[in-house]
PDB file of C-alpha atoms in Angstrom:
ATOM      1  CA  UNK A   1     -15.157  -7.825   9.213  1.00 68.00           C
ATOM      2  CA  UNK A   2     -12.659  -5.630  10.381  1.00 89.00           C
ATOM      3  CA  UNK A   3     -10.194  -4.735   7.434  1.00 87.00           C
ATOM      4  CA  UNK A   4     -13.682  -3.445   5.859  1.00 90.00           C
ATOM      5  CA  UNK A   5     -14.269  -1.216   8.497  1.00 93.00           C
ATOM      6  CA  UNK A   6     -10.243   0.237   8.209  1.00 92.00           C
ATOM      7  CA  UNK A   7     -10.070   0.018   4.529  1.00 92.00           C
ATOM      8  CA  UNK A   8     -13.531   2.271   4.335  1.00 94.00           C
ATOM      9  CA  UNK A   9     -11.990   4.540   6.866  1.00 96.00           C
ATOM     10  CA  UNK A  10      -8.528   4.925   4.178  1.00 95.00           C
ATOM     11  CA  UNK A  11     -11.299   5.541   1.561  1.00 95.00           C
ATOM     12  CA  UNK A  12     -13.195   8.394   3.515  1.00 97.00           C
ATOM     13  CA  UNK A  13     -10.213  10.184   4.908  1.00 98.00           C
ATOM     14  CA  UNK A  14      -7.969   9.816   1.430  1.00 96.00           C
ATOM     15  CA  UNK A  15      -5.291   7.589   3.645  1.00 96.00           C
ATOM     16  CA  UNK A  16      -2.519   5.593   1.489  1.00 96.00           C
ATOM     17  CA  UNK A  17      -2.067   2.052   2.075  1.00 94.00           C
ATOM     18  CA  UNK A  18      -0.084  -0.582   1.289  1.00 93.00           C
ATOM     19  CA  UNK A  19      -0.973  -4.103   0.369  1.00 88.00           C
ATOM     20  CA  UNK A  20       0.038  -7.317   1.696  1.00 85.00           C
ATOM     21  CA  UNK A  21      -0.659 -11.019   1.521  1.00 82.00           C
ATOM     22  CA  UNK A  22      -0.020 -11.419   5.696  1.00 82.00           C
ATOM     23  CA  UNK A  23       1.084 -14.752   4.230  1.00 86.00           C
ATOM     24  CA  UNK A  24       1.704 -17.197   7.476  1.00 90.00           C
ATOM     25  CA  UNK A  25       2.294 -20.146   5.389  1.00 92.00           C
ATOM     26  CA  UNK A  26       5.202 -20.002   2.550  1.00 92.00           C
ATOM     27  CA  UNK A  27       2.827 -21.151   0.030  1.00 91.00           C
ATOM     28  CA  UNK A  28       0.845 -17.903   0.329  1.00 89.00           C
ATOM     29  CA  UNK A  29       3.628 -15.232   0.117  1.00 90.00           C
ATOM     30  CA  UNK A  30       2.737 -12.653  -2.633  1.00 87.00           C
ATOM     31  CA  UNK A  31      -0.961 -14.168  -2.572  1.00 90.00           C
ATOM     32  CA  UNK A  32      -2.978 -10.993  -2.788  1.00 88.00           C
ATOM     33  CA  UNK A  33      -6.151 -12.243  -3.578  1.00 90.00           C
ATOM     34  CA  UNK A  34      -8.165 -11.399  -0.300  1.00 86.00           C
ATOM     35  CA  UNK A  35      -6.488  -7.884  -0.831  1.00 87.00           C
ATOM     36  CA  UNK A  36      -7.686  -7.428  -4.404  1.00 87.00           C
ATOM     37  CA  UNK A  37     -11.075  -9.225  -3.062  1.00 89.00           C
ATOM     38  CA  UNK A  38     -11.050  -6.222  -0.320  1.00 87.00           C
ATOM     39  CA  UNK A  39     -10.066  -3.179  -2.367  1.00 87.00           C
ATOM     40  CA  UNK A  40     -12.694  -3.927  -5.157  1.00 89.00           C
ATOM     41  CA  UNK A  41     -15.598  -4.483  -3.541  1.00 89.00           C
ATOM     42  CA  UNK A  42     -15.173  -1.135  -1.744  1.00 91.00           C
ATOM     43  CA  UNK A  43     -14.115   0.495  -5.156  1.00 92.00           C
ATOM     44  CA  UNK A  44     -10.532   1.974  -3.343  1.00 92.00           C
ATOM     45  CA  UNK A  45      -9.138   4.606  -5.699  1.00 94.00           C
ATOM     46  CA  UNK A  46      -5.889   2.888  -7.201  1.00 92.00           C
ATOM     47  CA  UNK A  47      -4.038   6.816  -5.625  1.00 94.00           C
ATOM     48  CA  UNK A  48      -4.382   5.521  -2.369  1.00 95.00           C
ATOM     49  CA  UNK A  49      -2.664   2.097  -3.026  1.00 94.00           C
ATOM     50  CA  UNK A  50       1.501   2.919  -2.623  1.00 95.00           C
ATOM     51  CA  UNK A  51       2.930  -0.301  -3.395  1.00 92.00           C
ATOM     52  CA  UNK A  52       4.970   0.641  -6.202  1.00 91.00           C
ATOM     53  CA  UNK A  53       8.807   2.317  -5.277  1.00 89.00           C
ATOM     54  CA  UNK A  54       7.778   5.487  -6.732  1.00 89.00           C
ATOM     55  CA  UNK A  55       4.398   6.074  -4.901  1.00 94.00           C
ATOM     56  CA  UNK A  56       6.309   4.954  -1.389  1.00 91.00           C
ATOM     57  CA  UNK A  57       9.583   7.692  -1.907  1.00 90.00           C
ATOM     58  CA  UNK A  58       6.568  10.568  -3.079  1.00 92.00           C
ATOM     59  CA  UNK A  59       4.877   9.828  -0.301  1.00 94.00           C
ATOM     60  CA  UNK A  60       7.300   9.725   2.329  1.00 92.00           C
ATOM     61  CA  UNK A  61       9.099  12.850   0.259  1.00 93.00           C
ATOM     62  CA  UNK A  62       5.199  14.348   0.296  1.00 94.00           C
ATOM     63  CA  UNK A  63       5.150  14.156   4.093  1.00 94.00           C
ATOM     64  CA  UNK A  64       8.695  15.650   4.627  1.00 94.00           C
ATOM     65  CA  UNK A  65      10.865  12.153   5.281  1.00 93.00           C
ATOM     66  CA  UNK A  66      13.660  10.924   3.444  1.00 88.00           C
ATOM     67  CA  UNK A  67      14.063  14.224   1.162  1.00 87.00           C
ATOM     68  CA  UNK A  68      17.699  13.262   0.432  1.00 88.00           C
ATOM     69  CA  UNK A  69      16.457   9.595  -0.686  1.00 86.00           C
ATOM     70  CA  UNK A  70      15.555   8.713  -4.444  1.00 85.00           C
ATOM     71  CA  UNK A  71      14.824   5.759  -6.189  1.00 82.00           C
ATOM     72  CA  UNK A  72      18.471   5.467  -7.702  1.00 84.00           C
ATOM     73  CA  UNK A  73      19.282   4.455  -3.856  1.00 79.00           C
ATOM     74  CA  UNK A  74      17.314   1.591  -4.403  1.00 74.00           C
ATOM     75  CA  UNK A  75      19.745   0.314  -6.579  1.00 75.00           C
ATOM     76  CA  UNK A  76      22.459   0.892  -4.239  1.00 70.00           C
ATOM     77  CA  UNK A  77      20.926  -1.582  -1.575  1.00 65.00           C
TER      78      UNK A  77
END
């Protein structure tokens, strides 16, 4: 299966990700089981998952983007 293959590859090389459902039908929007599924049986470090606000904006700050951005701008949206 492929996302094995590319989730093993974020686990060797340390690489952030971000989850989604890749819902195509409305019922399955927010449905991260396959995700979870995924990430567990490979035993991802929770680090490397960036879903939350905070981990995105220190990342992208981490990597030299959005350094004037912070997550009071959220809030401004």
């Amino acid at each position: 299966m492929e996302v094995l293959v590319i989730v093993n590859l974020c686990k060797k090389y340390d690489a952030k990700i971000i989850l989604t459902s890749d819902a195509h039908i409305c019922v399955d929007i927010a449905n991260y089981e396959f995700s979870i599924n995924t990430l567990k049986e490979i035993d991802l470090p929770n680090e490397l998952i960036i879903n939350e606000p905070s981990k995105l904006v220190s990342y992208f700050h981490s990597k030299g983007k959005l350094d004037d951005f912070t997550l009071s701008d959220l809030e401004n949206l």
